[in-house]
mmCIF file of C-alpha atoms in Angstrom:
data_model
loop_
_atom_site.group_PDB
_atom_site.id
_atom_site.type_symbol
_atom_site.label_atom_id
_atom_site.label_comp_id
_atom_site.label_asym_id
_atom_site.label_seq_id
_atom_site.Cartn_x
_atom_site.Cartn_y
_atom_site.Cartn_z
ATOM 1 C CA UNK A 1 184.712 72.022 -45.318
ATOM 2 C CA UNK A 2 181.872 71.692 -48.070
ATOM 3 C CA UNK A 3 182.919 71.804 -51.480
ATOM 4 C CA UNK A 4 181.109 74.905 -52.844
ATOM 5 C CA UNK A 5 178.369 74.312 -55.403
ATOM 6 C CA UNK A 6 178.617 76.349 -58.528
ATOM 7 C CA UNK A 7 175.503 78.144 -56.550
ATOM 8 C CA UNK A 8 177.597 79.315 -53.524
ATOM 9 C CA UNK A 9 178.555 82.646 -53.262
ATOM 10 C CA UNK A 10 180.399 85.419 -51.074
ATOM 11 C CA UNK A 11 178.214 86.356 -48.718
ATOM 12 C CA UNK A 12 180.155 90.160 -48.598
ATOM 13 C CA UNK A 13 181.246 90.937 -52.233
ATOM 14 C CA UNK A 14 178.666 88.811 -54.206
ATOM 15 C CA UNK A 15 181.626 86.217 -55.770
ATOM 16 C CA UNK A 16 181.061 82.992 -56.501
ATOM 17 C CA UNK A 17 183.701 80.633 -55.862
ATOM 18 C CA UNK A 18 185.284 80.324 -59.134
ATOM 19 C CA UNK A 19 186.239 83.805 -58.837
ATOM 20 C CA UNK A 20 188.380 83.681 -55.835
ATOM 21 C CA UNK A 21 190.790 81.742 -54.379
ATOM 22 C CA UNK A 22 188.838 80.524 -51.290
ATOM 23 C CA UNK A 23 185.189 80.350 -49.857
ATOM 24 C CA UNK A 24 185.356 79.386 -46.499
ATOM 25 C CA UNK A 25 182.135 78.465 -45.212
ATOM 26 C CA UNK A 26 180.380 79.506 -41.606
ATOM 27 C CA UNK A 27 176.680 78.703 -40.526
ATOM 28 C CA UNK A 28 174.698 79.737 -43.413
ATOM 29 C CA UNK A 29 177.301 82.085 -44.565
ATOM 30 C CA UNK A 30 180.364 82.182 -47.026
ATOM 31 C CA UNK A 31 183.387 84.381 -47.272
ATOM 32 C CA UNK A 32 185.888 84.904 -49.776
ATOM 33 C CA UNK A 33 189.794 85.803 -49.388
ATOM 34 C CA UNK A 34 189.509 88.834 -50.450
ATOM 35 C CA UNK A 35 186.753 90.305 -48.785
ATOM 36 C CA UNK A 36 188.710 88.379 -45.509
ATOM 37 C CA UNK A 37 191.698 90.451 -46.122
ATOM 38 C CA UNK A 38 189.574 93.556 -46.928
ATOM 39 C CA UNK A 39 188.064 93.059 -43.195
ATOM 40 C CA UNK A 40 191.534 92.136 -41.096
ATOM 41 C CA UNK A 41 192.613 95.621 -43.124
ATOM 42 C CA UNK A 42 189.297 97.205 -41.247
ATOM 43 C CA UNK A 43 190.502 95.511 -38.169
ATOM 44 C CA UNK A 44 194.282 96.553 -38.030
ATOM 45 C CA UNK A 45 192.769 100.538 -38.907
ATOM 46 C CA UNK A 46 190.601 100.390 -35.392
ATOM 47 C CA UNK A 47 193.505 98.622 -33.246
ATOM 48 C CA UNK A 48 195.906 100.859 -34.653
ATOM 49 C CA UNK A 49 193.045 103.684 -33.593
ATOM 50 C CA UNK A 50 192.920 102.515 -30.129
ATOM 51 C CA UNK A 51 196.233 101.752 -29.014
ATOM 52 C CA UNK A 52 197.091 105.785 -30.323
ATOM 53 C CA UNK A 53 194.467 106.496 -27.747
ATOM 54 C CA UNK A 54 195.734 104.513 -25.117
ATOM 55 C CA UNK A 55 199.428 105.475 -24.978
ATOM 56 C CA UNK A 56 199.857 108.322 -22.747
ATOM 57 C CA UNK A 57 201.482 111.634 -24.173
ATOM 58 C CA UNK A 58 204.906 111.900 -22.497
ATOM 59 C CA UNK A 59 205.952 115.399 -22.070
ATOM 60 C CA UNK A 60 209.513 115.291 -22.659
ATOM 61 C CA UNK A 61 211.412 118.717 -20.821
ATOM 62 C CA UNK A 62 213.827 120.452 -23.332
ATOM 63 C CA UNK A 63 217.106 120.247 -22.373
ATOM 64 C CA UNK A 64 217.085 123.522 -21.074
ATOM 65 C CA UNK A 65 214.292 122.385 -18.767
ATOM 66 C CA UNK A 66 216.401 119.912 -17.421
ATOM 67 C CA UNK A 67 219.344 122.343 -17.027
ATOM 68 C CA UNK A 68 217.020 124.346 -15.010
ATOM 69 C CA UNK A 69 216.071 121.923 -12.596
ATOM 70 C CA UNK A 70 219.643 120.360 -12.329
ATOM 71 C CA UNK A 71 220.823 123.793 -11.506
ATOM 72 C CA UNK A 72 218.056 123.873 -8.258
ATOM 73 C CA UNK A 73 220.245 120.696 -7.007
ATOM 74 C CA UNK A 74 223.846 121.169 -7.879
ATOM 75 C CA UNK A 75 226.491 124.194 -8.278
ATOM 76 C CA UNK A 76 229.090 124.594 -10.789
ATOM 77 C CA UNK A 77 229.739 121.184 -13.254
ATOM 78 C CA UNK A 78 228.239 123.433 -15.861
ATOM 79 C CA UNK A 79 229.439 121.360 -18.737
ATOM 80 C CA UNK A 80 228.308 117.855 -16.644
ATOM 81 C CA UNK A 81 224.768 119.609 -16.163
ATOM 82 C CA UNK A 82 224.413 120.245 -20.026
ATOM 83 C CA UNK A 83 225.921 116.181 -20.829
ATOM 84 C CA UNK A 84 223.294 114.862 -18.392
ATOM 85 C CA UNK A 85 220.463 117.130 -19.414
ATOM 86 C CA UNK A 86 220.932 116.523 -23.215
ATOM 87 C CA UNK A 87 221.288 112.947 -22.254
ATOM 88 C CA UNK A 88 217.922 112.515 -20.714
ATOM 89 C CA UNK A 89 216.209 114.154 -23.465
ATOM 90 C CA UNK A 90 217.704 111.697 -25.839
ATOM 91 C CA UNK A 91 216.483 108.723 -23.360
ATOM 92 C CA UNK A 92 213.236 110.317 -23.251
ATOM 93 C CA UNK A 93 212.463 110.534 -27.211
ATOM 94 C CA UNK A 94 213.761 107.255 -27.630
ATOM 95 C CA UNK A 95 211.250 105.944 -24.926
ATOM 96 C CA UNK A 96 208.578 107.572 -26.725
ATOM 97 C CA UNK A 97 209.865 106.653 -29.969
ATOM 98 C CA UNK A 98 209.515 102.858 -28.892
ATOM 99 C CA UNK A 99 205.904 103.698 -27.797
ATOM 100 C CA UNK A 100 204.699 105.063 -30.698
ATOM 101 C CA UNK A 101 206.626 102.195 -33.139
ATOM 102 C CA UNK A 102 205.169 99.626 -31.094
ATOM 103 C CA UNK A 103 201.552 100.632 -30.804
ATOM 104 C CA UNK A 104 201.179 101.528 -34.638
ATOM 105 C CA UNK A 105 201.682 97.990 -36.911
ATOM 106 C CA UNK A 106 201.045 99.930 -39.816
ATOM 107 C CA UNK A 107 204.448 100.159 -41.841
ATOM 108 C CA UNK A 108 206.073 104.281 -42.178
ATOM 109 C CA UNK A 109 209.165 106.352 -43.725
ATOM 110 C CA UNK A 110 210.157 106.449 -39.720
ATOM 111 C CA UNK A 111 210.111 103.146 -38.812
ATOM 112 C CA UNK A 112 214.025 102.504 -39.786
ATOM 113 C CA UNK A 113 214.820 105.901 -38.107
ATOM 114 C CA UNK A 114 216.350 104.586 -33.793
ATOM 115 C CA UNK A 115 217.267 106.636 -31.678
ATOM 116 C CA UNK A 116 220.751 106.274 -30.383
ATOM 117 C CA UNK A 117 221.260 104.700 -26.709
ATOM 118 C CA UNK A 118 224.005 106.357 -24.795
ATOM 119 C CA UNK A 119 225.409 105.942 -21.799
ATOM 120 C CA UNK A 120 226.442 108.368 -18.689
ATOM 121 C CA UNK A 121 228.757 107.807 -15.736
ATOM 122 C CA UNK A 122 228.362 109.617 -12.396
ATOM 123 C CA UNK A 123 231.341 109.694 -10.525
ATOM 124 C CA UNK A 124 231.782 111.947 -7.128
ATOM 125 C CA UNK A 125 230.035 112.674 -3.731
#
C-alpha cells in the first residue's frame, strides 16, 4: 500500500488521513475505517433483511391442536396424549427459536433465552 500524501483523502466521508486510523487505498479511490465499518453496518442491516425473508413461517399447532389430532389415532392414554402433545409444541418453538437466532446476527434481550430439550419415551403396541 501507498503511503497517503497529506493530499489523500476519504473518498466517502471527506477525511484525510491524519484523521483516521486507516486509508486503505483501491484504484483511484480511498477509504477510511470508519466509513468501512459504517458500510459492513449497511451490509449486516440487508443480510439480516433477507435471511428474515427467507426463513419460512412455521405454524406451530397449540397443544390442543395436537391433542385433537392424537385423539383421531388413539383411545384413552389421556394423560400420555397431553405429555406428547405439550412435548411437540415445546420441540416445535425451540426449532423455530433456532431459526430465527440463527438467521438474525444482530445481538437481542432474547438471545440468552433456550428453550429446554426434553425427551419422551413410547413404550407399548
Amino acid at each position: 500500500m501507498a503511503r497517503p500524501t497529506q493530499l489523500t483523502l476519504c473518498s466517502f466521508c471527506g477525511k484525510s488521513h491524519a484523521e483516521v486510523k486507516k486509508l486503505i487505498q483501491g484504484p483511484g479511490v480511498y477509504i477510511c475505517d470508519s466509513c468501512i465499518i459504517v458500510c459492513k453496518n449497511v451490509l449486516d442491516k440487508e443480510l439480516r433483511a433477507e435471511n428474515r425473508k427467507q426463513l419460512p413461517k412455521l405454524n406451530v399447532p397449540k397443544p390442543a391442536e395436537i391433542r385433537r389430532l392424537l385423539d383421531l389415532h388413539c383411545i384413552g392414554q389421556e394423560h400420555a396424549k397431553k405429555t406428547l402433545a405439550v412435548a411437540v409444541h415445546n420441540h416445535y418453538k425451540r426449532v423455530q427459536t433456532e431459526q430465527s437466532n440463527k438467521a438474525e446476527t444482530e445481538p437481542d434481550h432474547h438471545a440468552e433465552v433456550e428453550i429446554e430439550k426434553s425427551n419422551i419415551l413410547l413404550i407399548g403396541p
